[in-house]
CSV table of C-alpha atoms in Angstrom, one decimal:
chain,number,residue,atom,x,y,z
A,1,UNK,CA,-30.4,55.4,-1.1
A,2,UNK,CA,-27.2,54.2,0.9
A,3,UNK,CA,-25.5,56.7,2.8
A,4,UNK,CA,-22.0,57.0,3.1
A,5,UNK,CA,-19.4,57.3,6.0
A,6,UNK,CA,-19.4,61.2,5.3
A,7,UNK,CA,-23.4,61.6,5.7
A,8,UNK,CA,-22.7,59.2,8.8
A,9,UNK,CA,-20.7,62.0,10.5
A,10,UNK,CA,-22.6,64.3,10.0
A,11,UNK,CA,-25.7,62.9,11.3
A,12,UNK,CA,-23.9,61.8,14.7
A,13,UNK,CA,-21.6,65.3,14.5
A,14,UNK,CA,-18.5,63.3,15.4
A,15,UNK,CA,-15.4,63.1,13.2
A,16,UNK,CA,-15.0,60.4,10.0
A,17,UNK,CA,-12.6,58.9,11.8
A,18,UNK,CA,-14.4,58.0,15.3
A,19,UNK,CA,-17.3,56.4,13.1
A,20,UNK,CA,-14.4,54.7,11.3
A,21,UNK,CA,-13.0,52.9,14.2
A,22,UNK,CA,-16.5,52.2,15.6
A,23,UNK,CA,-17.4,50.5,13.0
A,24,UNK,CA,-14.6,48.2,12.8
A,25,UNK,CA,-14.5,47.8,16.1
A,26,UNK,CA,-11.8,49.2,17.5
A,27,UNK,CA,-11.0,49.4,20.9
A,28,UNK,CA,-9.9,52.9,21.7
A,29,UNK,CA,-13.5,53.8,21.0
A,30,UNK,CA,-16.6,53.6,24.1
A,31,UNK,CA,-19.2,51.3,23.9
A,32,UNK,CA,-21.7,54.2,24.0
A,33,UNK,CA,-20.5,56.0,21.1
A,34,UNK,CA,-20.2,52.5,19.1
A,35,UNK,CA,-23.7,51.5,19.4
A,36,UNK,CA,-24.7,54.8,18.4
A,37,UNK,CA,-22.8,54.4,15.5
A,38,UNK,CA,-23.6,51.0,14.4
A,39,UNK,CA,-27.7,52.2,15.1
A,40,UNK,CA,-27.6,54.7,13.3
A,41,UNK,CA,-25.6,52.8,10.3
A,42,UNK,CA,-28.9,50.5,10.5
A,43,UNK,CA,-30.9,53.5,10.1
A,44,UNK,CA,-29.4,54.9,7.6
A,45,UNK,CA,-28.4,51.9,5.4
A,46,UNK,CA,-25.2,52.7,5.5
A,47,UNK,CA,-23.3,51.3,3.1
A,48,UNK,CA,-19.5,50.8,3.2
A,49,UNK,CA,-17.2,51.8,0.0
A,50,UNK,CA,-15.6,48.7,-0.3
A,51,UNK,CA,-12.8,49.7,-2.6
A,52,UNK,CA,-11.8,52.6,-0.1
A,53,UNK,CA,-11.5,50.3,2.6
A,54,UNK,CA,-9.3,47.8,0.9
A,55,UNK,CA,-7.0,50.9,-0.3
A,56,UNK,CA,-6.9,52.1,3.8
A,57,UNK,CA,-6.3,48.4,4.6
A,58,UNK,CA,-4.3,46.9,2.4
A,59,UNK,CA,-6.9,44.2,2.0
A,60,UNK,CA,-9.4,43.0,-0.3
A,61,UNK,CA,-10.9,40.5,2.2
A,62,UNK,CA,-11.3,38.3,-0.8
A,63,UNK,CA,-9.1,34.5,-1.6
A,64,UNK,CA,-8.9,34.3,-5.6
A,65,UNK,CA,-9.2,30.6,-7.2
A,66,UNK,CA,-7.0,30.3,-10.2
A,67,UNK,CA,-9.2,27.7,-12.4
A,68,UNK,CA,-7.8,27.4,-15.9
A,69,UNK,CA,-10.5,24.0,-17.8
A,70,UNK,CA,-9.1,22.0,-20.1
A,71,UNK,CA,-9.5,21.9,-23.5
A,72,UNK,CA,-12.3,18.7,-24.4
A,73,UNK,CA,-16.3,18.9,-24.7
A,74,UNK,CA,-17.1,19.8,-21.1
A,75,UNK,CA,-19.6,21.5,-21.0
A,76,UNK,CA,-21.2,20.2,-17.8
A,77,UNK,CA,-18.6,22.3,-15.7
A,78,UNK,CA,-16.2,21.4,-13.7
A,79,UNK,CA,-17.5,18.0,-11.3
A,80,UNK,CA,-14.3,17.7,-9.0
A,81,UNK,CA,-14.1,21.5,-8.3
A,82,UNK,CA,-17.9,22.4,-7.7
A,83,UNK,CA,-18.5,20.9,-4.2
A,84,UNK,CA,-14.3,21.5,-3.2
A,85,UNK,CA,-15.2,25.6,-4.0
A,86,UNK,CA,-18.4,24.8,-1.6
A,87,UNK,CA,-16.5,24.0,1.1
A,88,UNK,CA,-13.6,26.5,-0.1
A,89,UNK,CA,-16.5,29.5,0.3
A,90,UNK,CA,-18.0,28.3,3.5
A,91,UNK,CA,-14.6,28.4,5.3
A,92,UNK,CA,-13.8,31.2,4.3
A,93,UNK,CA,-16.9,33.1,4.7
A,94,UNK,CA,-16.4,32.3,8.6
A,95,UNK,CA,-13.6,34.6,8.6
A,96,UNK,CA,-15.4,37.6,6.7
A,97,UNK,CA,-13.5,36.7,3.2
A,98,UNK,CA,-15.4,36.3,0.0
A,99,UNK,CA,-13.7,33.7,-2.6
A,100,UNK,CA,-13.6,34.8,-6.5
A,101,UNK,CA,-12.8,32.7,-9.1
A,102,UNK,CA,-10.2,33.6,-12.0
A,103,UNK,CA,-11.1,31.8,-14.7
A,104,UNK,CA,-8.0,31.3,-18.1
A,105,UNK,CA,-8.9,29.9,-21.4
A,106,UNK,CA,-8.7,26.3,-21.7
A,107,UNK,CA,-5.3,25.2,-21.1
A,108,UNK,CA,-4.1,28.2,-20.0
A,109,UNK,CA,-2.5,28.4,-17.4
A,110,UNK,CA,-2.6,32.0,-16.1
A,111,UNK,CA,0.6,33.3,-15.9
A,112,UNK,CA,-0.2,36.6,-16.8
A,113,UNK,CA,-3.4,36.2,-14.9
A,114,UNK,CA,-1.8,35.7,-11.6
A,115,UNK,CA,0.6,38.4,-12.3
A,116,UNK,CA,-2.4,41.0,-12.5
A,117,UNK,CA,-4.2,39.5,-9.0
A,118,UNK,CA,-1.0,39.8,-7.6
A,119,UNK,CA,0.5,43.0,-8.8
A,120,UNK,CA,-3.0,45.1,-8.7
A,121,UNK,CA,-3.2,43.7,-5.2
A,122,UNK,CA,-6.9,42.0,-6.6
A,123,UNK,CA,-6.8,40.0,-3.5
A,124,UNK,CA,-5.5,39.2,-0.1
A,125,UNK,CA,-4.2,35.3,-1.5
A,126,UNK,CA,-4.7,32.8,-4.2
A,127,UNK,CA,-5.2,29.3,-4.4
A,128,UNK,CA,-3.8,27.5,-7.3
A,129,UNK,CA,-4.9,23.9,-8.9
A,130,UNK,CA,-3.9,21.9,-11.1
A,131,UNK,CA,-0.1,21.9,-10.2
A,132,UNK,CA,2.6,20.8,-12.4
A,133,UNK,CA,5.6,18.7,-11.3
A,134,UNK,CA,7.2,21.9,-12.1
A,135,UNK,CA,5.1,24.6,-11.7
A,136,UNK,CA,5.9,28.1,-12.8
A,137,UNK,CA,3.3,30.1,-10.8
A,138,UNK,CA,4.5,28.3,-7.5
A,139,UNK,CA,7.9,29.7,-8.2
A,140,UNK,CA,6.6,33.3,-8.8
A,141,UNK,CA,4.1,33.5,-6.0
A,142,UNK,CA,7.3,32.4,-3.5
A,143,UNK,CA,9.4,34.8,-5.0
A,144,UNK,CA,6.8,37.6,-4.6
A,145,UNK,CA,6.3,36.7,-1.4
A,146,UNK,CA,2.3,36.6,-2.0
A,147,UNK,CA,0.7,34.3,0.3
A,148,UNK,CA,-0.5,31.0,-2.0
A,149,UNK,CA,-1.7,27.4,-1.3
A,150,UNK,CA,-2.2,24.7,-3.7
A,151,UNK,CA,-4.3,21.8,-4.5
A,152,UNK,CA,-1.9,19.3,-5.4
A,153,UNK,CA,1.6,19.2,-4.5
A,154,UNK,CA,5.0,20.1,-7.1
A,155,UNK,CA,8.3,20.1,-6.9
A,156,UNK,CA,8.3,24.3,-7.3
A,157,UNK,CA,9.0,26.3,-4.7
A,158,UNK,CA,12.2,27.8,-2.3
A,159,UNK,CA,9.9,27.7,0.7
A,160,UNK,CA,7.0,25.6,1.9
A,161,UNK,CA,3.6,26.7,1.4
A,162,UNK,CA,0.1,24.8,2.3
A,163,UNK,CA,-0.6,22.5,0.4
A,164,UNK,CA,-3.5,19.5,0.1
A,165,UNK,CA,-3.1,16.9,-1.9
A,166,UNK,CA,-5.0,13.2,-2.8
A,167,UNK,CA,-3.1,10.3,-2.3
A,168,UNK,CA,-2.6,9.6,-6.1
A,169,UNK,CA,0.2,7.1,-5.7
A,170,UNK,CA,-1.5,4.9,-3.1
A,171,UNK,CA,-4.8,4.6,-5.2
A,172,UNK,CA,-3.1,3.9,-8.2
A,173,UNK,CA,-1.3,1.0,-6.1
A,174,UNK,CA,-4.7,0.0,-4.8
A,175,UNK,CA,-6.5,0.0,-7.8
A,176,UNK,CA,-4.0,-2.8,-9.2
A,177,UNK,CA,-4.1,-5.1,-5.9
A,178,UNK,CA,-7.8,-5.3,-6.7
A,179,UNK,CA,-7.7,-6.0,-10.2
A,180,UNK,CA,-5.0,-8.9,-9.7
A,181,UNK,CA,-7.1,-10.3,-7.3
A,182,UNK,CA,-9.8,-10.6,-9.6
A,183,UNK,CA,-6.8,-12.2,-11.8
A,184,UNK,CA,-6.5,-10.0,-13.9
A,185,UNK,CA,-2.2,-9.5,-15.3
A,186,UNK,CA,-2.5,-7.4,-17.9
A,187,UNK,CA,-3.3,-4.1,-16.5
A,188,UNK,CA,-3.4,-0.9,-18.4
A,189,UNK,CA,-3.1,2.8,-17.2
A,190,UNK,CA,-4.3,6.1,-19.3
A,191,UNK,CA,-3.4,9.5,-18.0
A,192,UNK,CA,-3.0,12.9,-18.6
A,193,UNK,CA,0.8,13.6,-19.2
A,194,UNK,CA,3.6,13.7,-16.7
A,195,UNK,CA,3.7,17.3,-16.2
A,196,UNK,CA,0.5,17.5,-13.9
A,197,UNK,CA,2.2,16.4,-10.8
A,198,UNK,CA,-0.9,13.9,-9.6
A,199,UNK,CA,-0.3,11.6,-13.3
A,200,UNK,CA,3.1,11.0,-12.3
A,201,UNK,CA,2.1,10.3,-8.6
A,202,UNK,CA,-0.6,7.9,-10.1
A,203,UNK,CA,1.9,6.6,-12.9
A,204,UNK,CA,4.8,5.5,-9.7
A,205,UNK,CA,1.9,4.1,-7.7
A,206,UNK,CA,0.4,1.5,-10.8
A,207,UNK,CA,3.8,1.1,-11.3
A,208,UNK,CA,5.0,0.0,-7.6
A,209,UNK,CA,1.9,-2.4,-7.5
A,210,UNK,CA,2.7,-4.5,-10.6
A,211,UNK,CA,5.8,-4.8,-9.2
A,212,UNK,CA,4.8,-5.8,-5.7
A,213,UNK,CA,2.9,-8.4,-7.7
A,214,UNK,CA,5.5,-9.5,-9.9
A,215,UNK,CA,4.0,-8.0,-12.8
A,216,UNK,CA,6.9,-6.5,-15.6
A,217,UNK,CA,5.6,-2.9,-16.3
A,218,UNK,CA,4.6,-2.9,-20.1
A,219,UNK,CA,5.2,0.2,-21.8
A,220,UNK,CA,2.9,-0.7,-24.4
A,221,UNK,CA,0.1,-0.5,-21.7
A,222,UNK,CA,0.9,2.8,-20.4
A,223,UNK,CA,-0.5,5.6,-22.7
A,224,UNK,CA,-1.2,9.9,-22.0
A,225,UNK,CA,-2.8,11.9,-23.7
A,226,UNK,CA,-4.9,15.1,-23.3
A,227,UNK,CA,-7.0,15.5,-20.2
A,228,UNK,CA,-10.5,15.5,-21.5
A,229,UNK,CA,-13.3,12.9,-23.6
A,230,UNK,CA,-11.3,13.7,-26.6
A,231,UNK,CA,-7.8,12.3,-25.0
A,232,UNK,CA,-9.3,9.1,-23.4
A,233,UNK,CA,-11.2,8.4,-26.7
A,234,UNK,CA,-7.8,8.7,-29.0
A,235,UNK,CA,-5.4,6.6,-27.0
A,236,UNK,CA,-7.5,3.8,-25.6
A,237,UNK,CA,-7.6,1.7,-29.3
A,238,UNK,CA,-3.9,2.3,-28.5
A,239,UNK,CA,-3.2,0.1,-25.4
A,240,UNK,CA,-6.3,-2.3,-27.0
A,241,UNK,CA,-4.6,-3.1,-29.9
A,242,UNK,CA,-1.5,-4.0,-28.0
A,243,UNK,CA,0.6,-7.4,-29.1
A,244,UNK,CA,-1.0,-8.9,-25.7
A,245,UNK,CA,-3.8,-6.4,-24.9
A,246,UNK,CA,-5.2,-5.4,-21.4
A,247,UNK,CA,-7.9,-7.3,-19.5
A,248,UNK,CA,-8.3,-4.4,-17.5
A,249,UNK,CA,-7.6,-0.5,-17.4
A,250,UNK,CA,-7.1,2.0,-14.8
A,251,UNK,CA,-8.0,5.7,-15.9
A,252,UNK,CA,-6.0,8.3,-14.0
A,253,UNK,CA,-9.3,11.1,-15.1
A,254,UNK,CA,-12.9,10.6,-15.1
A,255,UNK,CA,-13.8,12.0,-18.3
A,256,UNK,CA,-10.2,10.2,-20.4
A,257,UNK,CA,-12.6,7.1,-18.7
A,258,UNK,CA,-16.0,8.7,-20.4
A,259,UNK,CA,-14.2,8.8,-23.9
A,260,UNK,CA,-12.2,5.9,-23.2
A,261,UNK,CA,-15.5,3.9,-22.5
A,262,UNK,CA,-16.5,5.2,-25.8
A,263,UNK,CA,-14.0,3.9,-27.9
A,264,UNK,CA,-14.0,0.2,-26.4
A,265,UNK,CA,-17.8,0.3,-27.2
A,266,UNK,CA,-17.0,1.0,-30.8
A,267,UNK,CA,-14.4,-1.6,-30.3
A,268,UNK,CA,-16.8,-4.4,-29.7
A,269,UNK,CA,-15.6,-4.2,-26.1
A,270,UNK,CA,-17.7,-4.5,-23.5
A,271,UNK,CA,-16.8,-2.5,-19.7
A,272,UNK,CA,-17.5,-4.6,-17.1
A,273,UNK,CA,-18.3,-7.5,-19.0
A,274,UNK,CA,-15.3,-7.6,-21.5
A,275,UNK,CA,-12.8,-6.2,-19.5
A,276,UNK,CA,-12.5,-4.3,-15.7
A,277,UNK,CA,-12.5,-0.6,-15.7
A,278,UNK,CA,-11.6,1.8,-12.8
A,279,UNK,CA,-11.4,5.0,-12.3
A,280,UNK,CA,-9.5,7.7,-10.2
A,281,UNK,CA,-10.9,10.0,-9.4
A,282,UNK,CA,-14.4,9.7,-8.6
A,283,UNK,CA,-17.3,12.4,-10.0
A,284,UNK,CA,-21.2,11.8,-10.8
A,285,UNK,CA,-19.9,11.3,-14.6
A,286,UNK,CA,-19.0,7.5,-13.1
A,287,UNK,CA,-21.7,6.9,-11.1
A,288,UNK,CA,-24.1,7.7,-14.1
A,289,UNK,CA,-22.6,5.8,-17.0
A,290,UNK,CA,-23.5,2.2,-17.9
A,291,UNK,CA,-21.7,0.6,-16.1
A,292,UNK,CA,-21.5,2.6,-13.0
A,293,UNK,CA,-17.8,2.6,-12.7
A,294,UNK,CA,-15.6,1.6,-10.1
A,295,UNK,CA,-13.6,4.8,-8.8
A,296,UNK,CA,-11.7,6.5,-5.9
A,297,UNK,CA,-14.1,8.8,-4.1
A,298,UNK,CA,-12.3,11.6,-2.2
A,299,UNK,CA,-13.9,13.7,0.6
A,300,UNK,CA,-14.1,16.8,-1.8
A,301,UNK,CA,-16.1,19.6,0.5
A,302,UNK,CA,-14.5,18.9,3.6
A,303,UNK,CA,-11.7,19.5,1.4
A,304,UNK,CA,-12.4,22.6,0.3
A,305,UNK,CA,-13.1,23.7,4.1
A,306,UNK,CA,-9.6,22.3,4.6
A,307,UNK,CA,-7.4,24.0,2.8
A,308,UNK,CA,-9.0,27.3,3.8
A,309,UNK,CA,-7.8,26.7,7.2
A,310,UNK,CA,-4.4,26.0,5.9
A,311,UNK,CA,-4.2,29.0,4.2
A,312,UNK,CA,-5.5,30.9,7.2
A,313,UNK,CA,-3.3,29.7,9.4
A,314,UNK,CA,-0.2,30.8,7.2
A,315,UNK,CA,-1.2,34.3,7.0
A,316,UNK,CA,-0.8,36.4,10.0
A,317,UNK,CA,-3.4,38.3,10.2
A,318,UNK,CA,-5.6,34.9,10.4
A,319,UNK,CA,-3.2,32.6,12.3
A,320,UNK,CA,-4.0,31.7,15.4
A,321,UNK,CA,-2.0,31.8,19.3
A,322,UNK,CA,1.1,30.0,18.1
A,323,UNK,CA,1.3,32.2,15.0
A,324,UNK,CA,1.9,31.8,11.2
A,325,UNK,CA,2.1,27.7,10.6
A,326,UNK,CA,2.7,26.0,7.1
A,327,UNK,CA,1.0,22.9,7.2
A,328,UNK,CA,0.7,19.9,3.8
A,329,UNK,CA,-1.5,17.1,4.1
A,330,UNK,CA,-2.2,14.3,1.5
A,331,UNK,CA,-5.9,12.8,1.5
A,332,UNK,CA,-7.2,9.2,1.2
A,333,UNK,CA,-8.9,8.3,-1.7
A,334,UNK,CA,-12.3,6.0,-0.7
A,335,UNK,CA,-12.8,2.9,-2.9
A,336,UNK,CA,-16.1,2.5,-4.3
A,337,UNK,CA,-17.4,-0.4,-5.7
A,338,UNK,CA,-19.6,-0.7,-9.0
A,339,UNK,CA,-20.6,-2.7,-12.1
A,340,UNK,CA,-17.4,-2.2,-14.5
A,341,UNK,CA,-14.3,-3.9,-12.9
């Protein structure tokens, strides 16, 4: 059976306190009496009440994720978060903090959910994705003063916070510089719609590279819809059966690409062979279909160990020397090369 600071005391007959402050090392206490202390902890499996620690503290020593799926057929989980919370939880771990995921119902997104962490004090920071252009829960979490950082960036917020971010615009640029060098001219993009910050990034960068390439921007080639298999499936046909229909189409989302795949096959259409297909971003779900599709690979555990440190370093007790710092970085997006473009 654990024993508890109390029984701790007593064994060593000094006061709650002094075993206290030994055992988070505190300096006003000797190294003599601290060793004792942290032997006979060992000795007696000691085992700390976590909870009443957090309430003397003020901390919960834990970083919550806010991860709210979409609505679709995923069941596989989530292959762009898996390996970023890997790196997330290793970072982290380095400076004694556990990360918890607060998962919403699909679509959600967890405004009431965030109030509770916040308001219960259920941990020391939270770490919001999916951001909107204009993003709610940015605005609350700045007004509450609760420390925050983001995946993704938004136009929210009185005062800057960390934030990490891929370089959306640049791929979707990139994506059409390759495709009209292949001579393709009829390019078409499907995304997810305009309030998730990184579409509209990806919608001005397509559009800045047909018109780098004197290419009009055809509305009748642009199409959104909902950001699963289900979404890609429905509006596909839709840019296909276009007046002067696409030779090639750049999907903003893996699996809109999975379902959009779908439908051309049904279509008669052949990917890779019948027209180009790329993807942003990149996830085993396009390295695994047939065609392996082309995509934009981003670094995602290193990532994950990233932003940690910018949230560390924008929280006091964490920061470093030169104190609090609030830093935003946007991420390069690898091109890999496969079978369907």
């Amino acid at each position: 059976m654990a024993s508890s600071i109390h029984d701790l005391a007593r064994h060593l007959n000094i006061s709650i306190g002094t075993v206290s402050r030994a055992l988070n090392g505190r300096a006003d206490v000797n190294a003599d009496t601290r060793k004792r202390v942290l032997e006979a902890a060992r000795a007696l499996n000691y085992s700390p009440n976590q909870s009443g620690r957090s309430l003397r503290q003020g901390a919960t020593h834990s970083i919550a994720f806010m991860l709210q799926p979409h609505p679709g057929d995923q069941q596989y989980g989530e292959p762009f978060f898996m390996p970023f919370l890997i790196g997330l939880q290793a970072k982290l771990a380095e400076s004694g903090l556990d990360l918890i995921v607060v998962m919403g119902a699909p679509g959600d997104y967890q405004q009431e959910r965030l109030r509770r962490v916040v308001e219960t004090r259920r941990a020391d920071a939270v770490v919001l994705a999916w951001t909107r252009r204009e993003d709610d829960r940015i605005d609350y979490l700045t007004q509450a003063g609760f420390p925050f950082a983001t995946v993704g960036r938004s136009r929210s917020g009185a005062r800057p916070y960390p934030s990490l971010d891929l370089d959306f615009e640049k791929a979707g640029a990139d994506a059409v510089d390759r495709l009209v060098a292949r001579g393709h001219r009829r390019i078409a993009a499907i995304r997810p719609s305009l309030d998730l910050n990184f579409s509209y990034l990806f919608l001005d960068g397509y559009s800045k590279g047909l018109l780098r390439h004197s290419i009009e921007v055809d509305p009748e080639l642009i199409a959104d819809g909902f950001i699963n298999e289900a979404g890609g499936y429905a509006v596909t046909p839709r840019v296909m059966r276009s007046k002067n229909p696409p030779t090639a189409i750049i999907f903003n989302n893996d699996v809109m690409a999975l379902g959009g795949c779908k439908a051309l096959a049904e279509m008669g259409i052949r990917p890779g062979q019948d027209i180009a297909v790329t993807v942003i971003v990149d996830t085993p779900l396009c390295r695994y279909f047939s065609p392996a599709l082309t995509a934009f690979r981003p670094a995602l555990e290193p990532m994950g160990q990233r932003l940690a440190e910018m949230l560390l370093a924008s929280i006091p007790a964490f920061a470093g020397p030169e104190g609090p710092r609030i830093i935003r970085e946007v991420w390069p997006l690898e091109l890999v090369a496969r079978d369907s473009d």
